[in-house]
């Protein structure tokens, strides 16, 4: 049995005072939780705060993006080694907002994935189709392309130290969740695609679902065979909602 993982993606939300209440509330709410790993991915300026408040708790922390460069003259960018210094365990890569709004290509995402692994971070690789792509019947083609670029560059074994998050773009922040069957079908597709290269890696791979996960629908989604937890946006900003989702995995 794979362990469940629930990761909060705060996106560009947060202020010091609010964060403190949220982080303390989450840490307290999952203190006794044993069957699920929990983490929050916060904006860069709050990594030190997350580190200070979550150290020694059941909640890990991470970032939402990073540069693929190790260091250098890249104004405004943040390197993997910097995230490591602030105790990050995870980094979200290739989120649809990065791909869509900031034009990150599959290749860029794959380079970031490589750099994250080299620095000792666990990348959370986001994949997922837009509504137009789903309606055109090319969901699997899109997800395969996004996944393959990373696997071709880093090798299938790299997935042993990574997480994949399936996030249909049409379900992110829209309140329109993929049905458990719709999500399960794509999760199974991802696992089978990895299994063609390495059955053992596929079996152990943690595949999260993201897109309007709420306390009310988390348990049903997480009960599906190939759904190993969630990547949570909006609901990760409310301590009791996020805690309820963390506790929804059996
Ligand atoms: P949502 O966001 O839960 O608000 O839909 C998920 C995400 O973007 O990771």
PDB file of C-alpha atoms and ligand atoms in Angstrom, residues 7-11 92 95-97 126 165 167-169 171-176 209-214 230-236 245, ligand 1:
ATOM      1  CA  UNK A   7       0.107  18.926  -0.287  1.00  0.00           C
ATOM      2  CA  UNK A   8      -1.213  22.461   0.054  1.00  0.00           C
ATOM      3  CA  UNK A   9      -0.428  24.895  -2.746  1.00  0.00           C
ATOM      4  CA  UNK A  10      -0.884  28.365  -1.296  1.00  0.00           C
ATOM      5  CA  UNK A  11      -0.218  30.016  -4.678  1.00  0.00           C
ATOM      6  CA  UNK A  92       5.927  21.997  -7.253  1.00  0.00           C
ATOM      7  CA  UNK A  95       1.900  23.801 -12.433  1.00  0.00           C
ATOM      8  CA  UNK A  96      -0.596  24.758 -15.138  1.00  0.00           C
ATOM      9  CA  UNK A  97      -0.429  28.391 -13.992  1.00  0.00           C
ATOM     10  CA  UNK A 126       2.103  18.682 -12.429  1.00  0.00           C
ATOM     11  CA  UNK A 165       0.158  15.485  -9.676  1.00  0.00           C
ATOM     12  CA  UNK A 167      -4.425  18.460 -12.331  1.00  0.00           C
ATOM     13  CA  UNK A 168      -6.975  18.906 -15.108  1.00  0.00           C
ATOM     14  CA  UNK A 169      -6.728  22.623 -15.876  1.00  0.00           C
ATOM     15  CA  UNK A 171     -10.859  21.757 -12.518  1.00  0.00           C
ATOM     16  CA  UNK A 172      -8.345  24.158 -10.935  1.00  0.00           C
ATOM     17  CA  UNK A 173      -9.979  26.869  -8.869  1.00  0.00           C
ATOM     18  CA  UNK A 174     -13.260  26.393 -10.707  1.00  0.00           C
ATOM     19  CA  UNK A 175     -15.184  24.353  -8.155  1.00  0.00           C
ATOM     20  CA  UNK A 176     -15.570  21.782 -10.939  1.00  0.00           C
ATOM     21  CA  UNK A 209      -5.072  14.541  -7.855  1.00  0.00           C
ATOM     22  CA  UNK A 210      -5.519  18.322  -7.879  1.00  0.00           C
ATOM     23  CA  UNK A 211      -8.403  20.523  -8.918  1.00  0.00           C
ATOM     24  CA  UNK A 212     -11.126  21.759  -6.541  1.00  0.00           C
ATOM     25  CA  UNK A 213     -10.484  19.121  -3.894  1.00  0.00           C
ATOM     26  CA  UNK A 214     -12.553  19.969  -0.822  1.00  0.00           C
ATOM     27  CA  UNK A 230      -4.140  15.504  -3.360  1.00  0.00           C
ATOM     28  CA  UNK A 231      -2.608  18.813  -4.346  1.00  0.00           C
ATOM     29  CA  UNK A 232      -4.862  21.357  -2.724  1.00  0.00           C
ATOM     30  CA  UNK A 233      -5.159  25.026  -3.712  1.00  0.00           C
ATOM     31  CA  UNK A 234      -8.027  27.063  -2.286  1.00  0.00           C
ATOM     32  CA  UNK A 235      -8.913  24.675   0.517  1.00  0.00           C
ATOM     33  CA  UNK A 236      -5.318  24.681   1.792  1.00  0.00           C
ATOM     34  CA  UNK A 245      -8.552  16.747   3.654  1.00  0.00           C
TER      35      UNK A 245
HETATM   36  P1  LIG B   1      -7.632  24.291  -6.347  1.00  0.00           P
HETATM   37  O1  LIG B   1      -6.120  24.391  -6.906  1.00  0.00           O
HETATM   38  O2  LIG B   1      -7.644  23.248  -5.273  1.00  0.00           O
HETATM   39  O3  LIG B   1      -7.919  25.673  -5.815  1.00  0.00           O
HETATM   40  O4  LIG B   1      -8.487  23.925  -7.508  1.00  0.00           O
HETATM   41  C1  LIG B   1      -5.333  23.248  -7.089  1.00  0.00           C
HETATM   42  C2  LIG B   1      -3.982  23.638  -7.619  1.00  0.00           C
HETATM   43  O5  LIG B   1      -3.895  24.547  -8.448  1.00  0.00           O
HETATM   44  O6  LIG B   1      -2.948  23.041  -7.241  1.00  0.00           O
END
